[in-house]
Coordinates of N, CA and C in Angstrom, one line a residue:
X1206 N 90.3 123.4 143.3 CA 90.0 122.0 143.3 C 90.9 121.3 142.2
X1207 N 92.0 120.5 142.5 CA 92.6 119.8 141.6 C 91.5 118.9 140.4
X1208 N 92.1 119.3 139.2 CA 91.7 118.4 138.2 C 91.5 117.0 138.0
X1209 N 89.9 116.4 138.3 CA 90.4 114.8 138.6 C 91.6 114.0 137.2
X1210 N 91.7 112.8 137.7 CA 92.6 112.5 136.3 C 92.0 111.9 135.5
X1211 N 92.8 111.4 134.3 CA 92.1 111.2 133.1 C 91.7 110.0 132.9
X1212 N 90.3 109.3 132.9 CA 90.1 108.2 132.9 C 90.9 106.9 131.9
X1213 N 91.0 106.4 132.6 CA 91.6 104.9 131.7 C 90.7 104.2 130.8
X1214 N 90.8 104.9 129.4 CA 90.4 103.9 128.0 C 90.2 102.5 128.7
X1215 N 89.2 101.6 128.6 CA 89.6 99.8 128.6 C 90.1 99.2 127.1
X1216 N 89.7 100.3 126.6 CA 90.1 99.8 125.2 C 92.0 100.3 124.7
X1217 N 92.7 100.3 125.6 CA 94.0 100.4 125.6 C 94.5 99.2 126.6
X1218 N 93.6 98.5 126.6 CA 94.1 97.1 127.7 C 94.6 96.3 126.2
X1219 N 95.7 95.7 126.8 CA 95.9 94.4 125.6 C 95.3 93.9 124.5
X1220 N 94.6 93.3 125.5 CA 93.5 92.5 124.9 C 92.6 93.2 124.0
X1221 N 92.3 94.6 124.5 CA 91.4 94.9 123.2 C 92.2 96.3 123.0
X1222 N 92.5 96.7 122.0 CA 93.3 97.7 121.6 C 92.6 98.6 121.4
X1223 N 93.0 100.1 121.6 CA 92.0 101.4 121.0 C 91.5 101.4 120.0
X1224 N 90.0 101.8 119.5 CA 89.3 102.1 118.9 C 90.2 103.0 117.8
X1225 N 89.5 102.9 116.2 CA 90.6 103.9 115.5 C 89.8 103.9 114.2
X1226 N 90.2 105.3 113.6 CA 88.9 105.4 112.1 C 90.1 104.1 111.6
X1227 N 91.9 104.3 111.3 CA 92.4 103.1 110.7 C 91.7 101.8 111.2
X1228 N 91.7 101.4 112.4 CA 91.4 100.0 112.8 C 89.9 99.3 111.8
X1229 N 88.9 100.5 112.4 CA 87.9 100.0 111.4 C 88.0 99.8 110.4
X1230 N 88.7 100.5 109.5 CA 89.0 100.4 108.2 C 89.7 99.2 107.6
X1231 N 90.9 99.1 108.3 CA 91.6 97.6 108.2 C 90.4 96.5 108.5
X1232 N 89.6 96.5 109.5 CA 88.5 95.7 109.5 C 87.7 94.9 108.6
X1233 N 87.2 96.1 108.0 CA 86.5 96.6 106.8 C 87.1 95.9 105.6
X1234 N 88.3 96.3 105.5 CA 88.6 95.9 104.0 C 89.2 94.4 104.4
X1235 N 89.6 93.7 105.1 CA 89.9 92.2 105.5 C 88.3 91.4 105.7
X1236 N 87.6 91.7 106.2 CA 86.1 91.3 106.0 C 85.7 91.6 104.0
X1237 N 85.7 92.7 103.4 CA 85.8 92.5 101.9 C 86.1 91.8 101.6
X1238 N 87.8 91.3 101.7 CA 88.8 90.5 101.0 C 87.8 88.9 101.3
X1239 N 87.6 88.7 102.6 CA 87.4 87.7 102.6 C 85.7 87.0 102.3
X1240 N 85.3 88.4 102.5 CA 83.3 87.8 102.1 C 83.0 88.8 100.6
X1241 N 83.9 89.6 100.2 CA 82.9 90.3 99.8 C 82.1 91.7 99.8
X1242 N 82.2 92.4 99.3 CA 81.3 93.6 100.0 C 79.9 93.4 100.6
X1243 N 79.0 92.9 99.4 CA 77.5 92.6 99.9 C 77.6 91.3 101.0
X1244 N 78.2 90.6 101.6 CA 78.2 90.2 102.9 C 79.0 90.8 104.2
X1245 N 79.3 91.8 104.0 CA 79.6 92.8 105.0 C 79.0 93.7 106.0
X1246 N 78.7 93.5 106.9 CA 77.8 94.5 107.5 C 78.3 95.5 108.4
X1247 N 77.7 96.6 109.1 CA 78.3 97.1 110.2 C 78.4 96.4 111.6
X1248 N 77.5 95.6 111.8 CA 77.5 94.3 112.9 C 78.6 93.5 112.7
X1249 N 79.0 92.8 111.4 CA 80.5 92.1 111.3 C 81.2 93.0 111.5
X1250 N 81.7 94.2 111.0 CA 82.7 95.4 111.3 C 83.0 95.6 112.8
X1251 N 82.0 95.6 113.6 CA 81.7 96.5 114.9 C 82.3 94.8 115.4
X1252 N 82.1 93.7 115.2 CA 82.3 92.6 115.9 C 83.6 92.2 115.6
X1253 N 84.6 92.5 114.3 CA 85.7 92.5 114.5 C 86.7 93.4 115.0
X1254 N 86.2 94.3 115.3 CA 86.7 95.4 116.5 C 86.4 95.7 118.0
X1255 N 85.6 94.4 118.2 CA 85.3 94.1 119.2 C 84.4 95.1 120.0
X1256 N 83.5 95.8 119.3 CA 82.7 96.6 119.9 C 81.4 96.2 119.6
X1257 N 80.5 97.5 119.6 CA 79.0 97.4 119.2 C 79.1 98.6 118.1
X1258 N 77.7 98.0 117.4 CA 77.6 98.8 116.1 C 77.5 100.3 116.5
X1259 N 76.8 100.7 117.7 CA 76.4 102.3 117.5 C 78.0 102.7 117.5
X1260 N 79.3 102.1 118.2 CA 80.2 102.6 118.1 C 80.9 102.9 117.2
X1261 N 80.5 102.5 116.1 CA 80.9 102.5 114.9 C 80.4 104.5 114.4
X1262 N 79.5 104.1 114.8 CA 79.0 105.6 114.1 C 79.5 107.3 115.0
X1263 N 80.3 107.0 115.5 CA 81.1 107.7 116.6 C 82.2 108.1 115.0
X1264 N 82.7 107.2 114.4 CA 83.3 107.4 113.4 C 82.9 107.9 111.6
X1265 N 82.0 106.5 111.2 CA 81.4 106.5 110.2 C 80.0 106.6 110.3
X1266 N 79.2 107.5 109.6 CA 77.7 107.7 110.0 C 77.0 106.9 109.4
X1267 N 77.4 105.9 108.7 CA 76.6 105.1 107.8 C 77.3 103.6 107.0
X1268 N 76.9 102.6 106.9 CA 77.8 101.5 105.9 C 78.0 102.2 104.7
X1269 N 77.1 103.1 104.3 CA 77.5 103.5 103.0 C 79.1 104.8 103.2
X1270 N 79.0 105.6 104.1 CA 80.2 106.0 104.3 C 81.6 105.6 104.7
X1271 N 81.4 104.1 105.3 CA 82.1 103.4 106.0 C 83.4 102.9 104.3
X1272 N 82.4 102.3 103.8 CA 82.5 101.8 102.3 C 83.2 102.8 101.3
X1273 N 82.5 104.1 101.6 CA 83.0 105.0 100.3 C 84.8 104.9 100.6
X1274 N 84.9 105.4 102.0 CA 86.6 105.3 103.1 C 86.9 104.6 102.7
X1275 N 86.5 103.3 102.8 CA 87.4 101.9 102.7 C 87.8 102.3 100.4
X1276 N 86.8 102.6 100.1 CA 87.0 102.3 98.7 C 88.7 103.5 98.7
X1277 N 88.7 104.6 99.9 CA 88.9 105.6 99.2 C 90.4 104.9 100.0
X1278 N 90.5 104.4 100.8 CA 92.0 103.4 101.4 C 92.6 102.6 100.3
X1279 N 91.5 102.0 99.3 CA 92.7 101.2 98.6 C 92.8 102.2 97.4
X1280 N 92.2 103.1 97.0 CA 92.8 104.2 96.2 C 94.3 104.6 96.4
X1281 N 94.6 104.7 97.6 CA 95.3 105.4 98.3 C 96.9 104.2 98.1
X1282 N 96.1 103.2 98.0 CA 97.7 102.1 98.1 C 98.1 101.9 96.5
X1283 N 97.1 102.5 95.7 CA 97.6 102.2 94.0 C 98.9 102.5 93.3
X1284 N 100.0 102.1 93.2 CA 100.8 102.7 92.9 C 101.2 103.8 92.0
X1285 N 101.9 105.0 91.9 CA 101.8 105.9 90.9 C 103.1 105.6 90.0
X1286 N 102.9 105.4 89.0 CA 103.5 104.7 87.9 C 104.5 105.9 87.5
X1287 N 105.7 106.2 87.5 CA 106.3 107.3 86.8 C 106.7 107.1 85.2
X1288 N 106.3 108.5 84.6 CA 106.4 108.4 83.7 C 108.2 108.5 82.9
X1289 N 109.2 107.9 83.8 CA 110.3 108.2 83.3 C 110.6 106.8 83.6
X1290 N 111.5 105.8 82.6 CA 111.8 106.3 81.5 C 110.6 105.9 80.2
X1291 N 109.8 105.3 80.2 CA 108.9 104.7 79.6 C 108.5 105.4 78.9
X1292 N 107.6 107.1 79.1 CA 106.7 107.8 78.8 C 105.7 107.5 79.2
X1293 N 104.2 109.0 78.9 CA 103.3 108.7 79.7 C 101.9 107.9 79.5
X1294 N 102.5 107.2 78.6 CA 101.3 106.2 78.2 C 101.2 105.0 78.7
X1295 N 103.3 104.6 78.7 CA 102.9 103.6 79.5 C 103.0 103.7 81.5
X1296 N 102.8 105.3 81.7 CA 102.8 105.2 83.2 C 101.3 105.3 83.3
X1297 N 100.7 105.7 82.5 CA 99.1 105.4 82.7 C 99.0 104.6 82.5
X1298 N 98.9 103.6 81.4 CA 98.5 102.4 81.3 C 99.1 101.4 82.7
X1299 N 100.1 101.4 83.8 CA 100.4 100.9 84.4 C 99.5 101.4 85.7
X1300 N 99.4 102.6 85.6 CA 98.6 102.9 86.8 C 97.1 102.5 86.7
X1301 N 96.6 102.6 85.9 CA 95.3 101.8 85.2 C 95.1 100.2 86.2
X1302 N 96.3 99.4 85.4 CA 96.3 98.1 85.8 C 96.5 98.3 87.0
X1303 N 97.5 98.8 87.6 CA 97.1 99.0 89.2 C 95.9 99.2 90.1
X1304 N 95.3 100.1 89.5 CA 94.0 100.4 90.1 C 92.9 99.1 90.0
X1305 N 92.8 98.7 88.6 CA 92.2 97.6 88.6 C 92.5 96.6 89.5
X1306 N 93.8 96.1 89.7 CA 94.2 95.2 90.7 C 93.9 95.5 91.8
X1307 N 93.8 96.4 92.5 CA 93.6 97.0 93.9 C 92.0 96.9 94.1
X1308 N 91.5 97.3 93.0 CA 90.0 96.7 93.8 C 89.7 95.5 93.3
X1309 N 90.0 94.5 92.3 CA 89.6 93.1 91.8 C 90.2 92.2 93.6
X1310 N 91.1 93.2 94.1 CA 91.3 92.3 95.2 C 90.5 92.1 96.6
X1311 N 89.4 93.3 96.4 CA 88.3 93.6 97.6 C 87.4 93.5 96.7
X1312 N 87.0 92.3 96.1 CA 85.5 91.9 96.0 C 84.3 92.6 96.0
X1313 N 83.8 93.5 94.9 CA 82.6 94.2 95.0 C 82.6 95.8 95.3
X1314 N 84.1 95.7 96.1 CA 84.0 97.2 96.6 C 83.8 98.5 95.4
X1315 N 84.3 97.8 94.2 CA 84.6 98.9 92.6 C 82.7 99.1 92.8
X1316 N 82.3 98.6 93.2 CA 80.2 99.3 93.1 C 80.1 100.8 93.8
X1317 N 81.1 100.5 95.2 CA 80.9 101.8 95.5 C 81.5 102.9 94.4
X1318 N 82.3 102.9 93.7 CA 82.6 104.0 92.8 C 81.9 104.5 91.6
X1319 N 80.9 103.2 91.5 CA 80.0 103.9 90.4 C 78.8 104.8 90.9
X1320 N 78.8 105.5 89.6 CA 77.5 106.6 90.5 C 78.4 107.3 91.3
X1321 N 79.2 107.8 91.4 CA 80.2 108.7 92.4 C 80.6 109.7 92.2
X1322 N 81.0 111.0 92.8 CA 82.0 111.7 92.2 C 83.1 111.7 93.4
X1323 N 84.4 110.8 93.2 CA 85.2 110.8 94.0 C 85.6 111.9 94.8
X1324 N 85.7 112.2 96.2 CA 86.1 113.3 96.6 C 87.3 113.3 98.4
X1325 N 87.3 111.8 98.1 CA 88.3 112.4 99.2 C 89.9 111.9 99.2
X1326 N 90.7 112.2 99.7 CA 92.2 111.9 99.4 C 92.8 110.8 98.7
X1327 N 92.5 109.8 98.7 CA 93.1 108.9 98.1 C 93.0 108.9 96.5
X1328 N 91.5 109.1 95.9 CA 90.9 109.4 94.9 C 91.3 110.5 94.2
X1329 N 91.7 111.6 95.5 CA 92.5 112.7 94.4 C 94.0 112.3 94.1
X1330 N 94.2 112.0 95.0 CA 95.6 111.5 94.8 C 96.2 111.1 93.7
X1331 N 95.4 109.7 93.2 CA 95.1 109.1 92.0 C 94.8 110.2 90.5
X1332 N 93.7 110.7 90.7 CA 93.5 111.8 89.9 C 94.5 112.8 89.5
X1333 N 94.7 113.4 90.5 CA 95.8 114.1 90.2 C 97.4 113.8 89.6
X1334 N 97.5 112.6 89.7 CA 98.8 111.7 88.9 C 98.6 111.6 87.7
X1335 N 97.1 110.7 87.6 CA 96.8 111.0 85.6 C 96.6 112.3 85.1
X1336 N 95.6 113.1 85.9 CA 95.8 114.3 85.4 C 97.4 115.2 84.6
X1337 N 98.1 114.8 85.6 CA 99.7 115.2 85.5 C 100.4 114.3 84.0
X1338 N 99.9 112.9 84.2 CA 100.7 112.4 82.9 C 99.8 112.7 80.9
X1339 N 98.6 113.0 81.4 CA 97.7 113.7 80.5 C 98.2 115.0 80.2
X1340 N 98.9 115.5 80.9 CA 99.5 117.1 80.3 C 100.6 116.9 80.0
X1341 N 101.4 115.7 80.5 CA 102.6 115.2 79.8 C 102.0 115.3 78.2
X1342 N 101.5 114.3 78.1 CA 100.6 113.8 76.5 C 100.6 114.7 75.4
X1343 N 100.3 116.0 76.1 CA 99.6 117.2 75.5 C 98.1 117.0 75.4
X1344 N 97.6 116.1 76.2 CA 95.8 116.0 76.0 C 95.3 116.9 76.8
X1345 N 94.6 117.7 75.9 CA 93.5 119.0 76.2 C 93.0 118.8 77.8
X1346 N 92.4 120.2 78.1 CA 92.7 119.6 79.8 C 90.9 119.3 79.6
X1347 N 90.3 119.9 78.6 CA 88.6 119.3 78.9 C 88.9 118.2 78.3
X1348 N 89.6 117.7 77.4 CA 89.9 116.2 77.5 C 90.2 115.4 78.1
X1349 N 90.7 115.8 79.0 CA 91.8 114.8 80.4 C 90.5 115.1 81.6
X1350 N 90.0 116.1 81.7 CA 88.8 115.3 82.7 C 87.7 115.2 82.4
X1351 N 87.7 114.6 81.3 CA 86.5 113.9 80.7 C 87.2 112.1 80.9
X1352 N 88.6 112.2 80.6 CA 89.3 110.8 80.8 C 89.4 110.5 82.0
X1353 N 89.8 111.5 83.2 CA 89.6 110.7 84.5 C 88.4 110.0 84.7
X1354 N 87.4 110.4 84.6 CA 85.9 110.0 84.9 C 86.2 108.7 84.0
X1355 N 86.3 108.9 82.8 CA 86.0 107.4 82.0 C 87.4 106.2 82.3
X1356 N 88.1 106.6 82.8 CA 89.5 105.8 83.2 C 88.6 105.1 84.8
X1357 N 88.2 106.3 85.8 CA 87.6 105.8 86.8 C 86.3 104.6 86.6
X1358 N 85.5 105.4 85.6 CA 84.7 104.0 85.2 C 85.3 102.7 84.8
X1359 N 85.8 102.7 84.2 CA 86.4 101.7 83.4 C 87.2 100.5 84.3
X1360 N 88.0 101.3 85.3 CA 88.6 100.3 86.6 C 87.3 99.6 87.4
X1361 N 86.6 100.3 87.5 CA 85.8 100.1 88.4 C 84.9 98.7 87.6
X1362 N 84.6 99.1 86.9 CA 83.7 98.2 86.2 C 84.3 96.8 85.6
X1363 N 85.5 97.1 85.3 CA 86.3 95.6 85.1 C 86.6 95.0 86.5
X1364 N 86.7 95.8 87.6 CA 86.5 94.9 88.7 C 85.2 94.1 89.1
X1365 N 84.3 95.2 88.9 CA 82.8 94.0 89.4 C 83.0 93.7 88.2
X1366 N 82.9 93.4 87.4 CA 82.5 92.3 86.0 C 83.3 91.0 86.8
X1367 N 84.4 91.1 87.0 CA 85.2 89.9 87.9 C 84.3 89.6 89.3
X1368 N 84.1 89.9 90.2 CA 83.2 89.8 91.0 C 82.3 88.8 90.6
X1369 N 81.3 89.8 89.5 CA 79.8 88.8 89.5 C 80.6 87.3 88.4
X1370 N 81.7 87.6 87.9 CA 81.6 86.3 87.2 C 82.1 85.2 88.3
X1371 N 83.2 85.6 89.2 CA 84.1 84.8 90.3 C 83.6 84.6 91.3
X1372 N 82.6 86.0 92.0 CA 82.1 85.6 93.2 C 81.6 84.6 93.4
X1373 N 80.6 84.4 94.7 CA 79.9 83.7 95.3 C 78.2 84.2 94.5
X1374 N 78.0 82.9 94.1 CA 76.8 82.8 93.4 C 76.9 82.9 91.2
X1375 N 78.6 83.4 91.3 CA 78.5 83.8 90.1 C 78.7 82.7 89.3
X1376 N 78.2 82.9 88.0 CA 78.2 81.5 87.2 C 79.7 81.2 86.0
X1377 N 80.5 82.6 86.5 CA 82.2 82.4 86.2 C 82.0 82.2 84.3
X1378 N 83.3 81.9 84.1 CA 83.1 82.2 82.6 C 83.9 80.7 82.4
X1379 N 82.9 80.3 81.0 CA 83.4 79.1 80.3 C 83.7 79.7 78.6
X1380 N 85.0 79.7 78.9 CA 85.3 80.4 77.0 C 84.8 79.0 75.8
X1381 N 85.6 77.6 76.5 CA 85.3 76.6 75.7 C 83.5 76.7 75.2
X1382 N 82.6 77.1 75.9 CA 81.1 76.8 76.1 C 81.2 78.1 75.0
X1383 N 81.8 78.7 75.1 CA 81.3 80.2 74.2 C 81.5 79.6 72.8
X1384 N 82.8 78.7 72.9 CA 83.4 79.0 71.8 C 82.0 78.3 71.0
X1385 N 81.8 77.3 71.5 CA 81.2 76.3 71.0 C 79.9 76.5 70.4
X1386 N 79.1 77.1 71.4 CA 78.2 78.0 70.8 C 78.1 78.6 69.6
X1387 N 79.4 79.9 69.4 CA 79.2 80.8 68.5 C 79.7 80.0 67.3
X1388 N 80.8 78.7 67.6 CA 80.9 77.9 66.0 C 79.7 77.3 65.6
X1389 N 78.6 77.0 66.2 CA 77.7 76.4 66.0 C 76.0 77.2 65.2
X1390 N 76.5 78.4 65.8 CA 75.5 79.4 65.3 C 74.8 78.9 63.4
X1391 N 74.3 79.3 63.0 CA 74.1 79.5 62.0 C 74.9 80.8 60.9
X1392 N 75.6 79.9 59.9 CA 76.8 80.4 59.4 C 75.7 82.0 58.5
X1393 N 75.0 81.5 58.1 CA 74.0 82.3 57.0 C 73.2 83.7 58.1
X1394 N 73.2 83.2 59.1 CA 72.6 84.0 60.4 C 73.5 85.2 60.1
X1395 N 74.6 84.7 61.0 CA 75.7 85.2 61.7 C 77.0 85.0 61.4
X1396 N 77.4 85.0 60.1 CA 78.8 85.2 59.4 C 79.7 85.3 60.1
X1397 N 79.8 86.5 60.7 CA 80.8 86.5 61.4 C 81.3 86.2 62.9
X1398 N 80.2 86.3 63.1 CA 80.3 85.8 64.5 C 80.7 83.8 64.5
X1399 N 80.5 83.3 63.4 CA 80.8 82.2 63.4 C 82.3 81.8 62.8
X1400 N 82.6 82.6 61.8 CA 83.6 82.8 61.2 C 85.1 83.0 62.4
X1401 N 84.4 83.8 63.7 CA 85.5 84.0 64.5 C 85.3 83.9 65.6
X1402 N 84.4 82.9 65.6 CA 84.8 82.3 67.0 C 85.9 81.8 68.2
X1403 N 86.7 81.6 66.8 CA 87.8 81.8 67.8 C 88.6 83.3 68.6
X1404 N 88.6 83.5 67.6 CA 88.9 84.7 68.3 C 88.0 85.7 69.3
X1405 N 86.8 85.4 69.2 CA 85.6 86.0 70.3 C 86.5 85.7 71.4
X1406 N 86.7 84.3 71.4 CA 86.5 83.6 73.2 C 88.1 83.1 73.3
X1407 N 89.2 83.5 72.7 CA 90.1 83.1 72.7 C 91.3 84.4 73.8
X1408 N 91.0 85.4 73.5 CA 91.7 86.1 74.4 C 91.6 86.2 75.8
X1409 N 92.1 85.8 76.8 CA 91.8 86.0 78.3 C 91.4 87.2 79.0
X1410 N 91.4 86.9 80.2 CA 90.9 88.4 80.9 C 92.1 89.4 81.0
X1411 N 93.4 89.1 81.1 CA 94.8 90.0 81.0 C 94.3 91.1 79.6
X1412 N 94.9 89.9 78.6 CA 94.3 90.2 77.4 C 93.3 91.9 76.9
X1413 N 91.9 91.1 77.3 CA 90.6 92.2 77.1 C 91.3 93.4 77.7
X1414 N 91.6 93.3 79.1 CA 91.6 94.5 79.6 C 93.1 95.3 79.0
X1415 N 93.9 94.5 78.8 CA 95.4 96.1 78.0 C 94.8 96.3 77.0
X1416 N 93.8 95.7 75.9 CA 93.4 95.7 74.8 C 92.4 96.9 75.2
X1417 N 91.6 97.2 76.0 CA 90.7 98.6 76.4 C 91.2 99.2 77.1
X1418 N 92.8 98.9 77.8 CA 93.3 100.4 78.0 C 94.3 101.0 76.6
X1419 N 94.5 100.0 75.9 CA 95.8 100.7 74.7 C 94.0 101.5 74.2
X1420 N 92.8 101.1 73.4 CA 92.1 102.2 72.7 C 91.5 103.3 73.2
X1421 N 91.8 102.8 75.2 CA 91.4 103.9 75.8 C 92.3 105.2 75.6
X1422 N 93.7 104.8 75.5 CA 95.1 105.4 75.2 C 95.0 106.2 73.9
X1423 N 95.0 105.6 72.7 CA 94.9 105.6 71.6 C 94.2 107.1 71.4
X1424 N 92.9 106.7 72.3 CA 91.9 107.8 71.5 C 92.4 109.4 72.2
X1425 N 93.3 109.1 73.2 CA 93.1 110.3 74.2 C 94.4 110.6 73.2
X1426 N 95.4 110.0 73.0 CA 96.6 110.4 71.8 C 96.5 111.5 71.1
X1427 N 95.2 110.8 70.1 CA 94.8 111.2 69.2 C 94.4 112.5 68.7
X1428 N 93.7 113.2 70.2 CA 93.5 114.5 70.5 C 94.4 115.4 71.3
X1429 N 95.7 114.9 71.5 CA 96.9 115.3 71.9 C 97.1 116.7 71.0
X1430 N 97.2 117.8 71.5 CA 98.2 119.0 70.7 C 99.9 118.6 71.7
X1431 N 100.7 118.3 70.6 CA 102.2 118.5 70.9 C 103.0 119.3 71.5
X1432 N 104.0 119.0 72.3 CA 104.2 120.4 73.5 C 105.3 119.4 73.3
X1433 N 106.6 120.3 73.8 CA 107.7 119.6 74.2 C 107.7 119.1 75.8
X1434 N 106.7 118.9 76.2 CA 106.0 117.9 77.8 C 106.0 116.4 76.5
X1435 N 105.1 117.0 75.7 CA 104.3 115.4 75.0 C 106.0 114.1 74.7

């Protein structure tokens, strides 16, 4: 008995294109970009793909899996900073800022990485680059992955801190209101906090953040043993 033939996908008609773990994903993170993580659902997802939600789970078994993927896609686009001719402090510190930028640009998504232990491709990928410019350094290797973790925090967390100040609902930051405040304090109180006011509220967000990655740098230096790598 001949083999019947292979049914015709509808989802290979024009108009709606095949189903794909990429498509959802691109979904996914263009719905971020534009609402946000916490307005994202699997119903918006499944409706920009033109399906229904259980079809979704053919792929992803959960929003929260769906999310970790998507977190672990823009990992994946970070650029890896070479450490030639610069050295490796400034190909970390460049990969840093990178990382930061890549999630400050999907809104919320840096939540999924807290509380995590990153584990799929993109994340190692990442990992494994700093790992590599940390042995450049000569930083101890229980040093260096004690620093991936706190480098991973640290991205992550200056992205939502942007979120809840920029997003939707967030009350954003007024440095002038700061400033004004802390000149106003009581000098006898609070010495110094009055005394430097300006400088509290005077540095921007660029600013803060090379300023916590040079002492995040700094300190990891500092426990460097010298190799002709370093």
């Amino acid at each position: 008995m001949p083999t019947p033939p292979e049914p015709a996908s509808r989802r290979e008609r024009p108009a709606k294109p095949a189903l794909s773990r990429q498509a959802i994903l691109d979904a996914t993170l263009a719905l971020v970009r534009e609402r946000g993580v916490e307005r994202v659902s699997l119903r918006d997802v499944a409706r920009a793909v033109a399906t229904g939600p259980a079809s979704l789970y053919a792929y992803f078994d959960s929003r929260e899996t769906l999310l970790e993927h998507a977190l672990d896609h823009v990992y994946g686009t970070v650029e890896l900073v070479d450490p030639e001719p610069h050295g490796w402090r400034a190909a970390l510190a460049g990969t840093v800022v990178g990382t930061v930028e890549a999630l400050e640009r999907h809104p919320g998504l840096a939540t999924v990485a807290l509380g995590t232990i990153p584990t799929l491709p993109g994340a190692l990928r990442l990992a494994e680059h700093e790992l590599d410019l940390l042995r450049r350094g000569g930083v101890p290797d229980d040093r260096a992955a004690l620093a991936i973790d706190l480098i991973a925090q640290f991205a992550a967390a200056t992205a939502v801190e942007r979120t809840a100040r920029d997003g939707p609902g967030g009350r954003g930051a007024d440095p002038r209101h700061a400033h004004d405040v802390y000149a106003d304090v009581d000098p006898d109180r609070f010495p110094h906090v009055h005394r430097l006011a300006g400088a509290l509220t005077g540095p921007d967000e660029r600013a803060r953040r090379d300023f916590a990655i040079d002492v995040i740098l700094a300190g990891l230096d500092a426990t460097a043993t010298r190799s002709p790598r370093g």
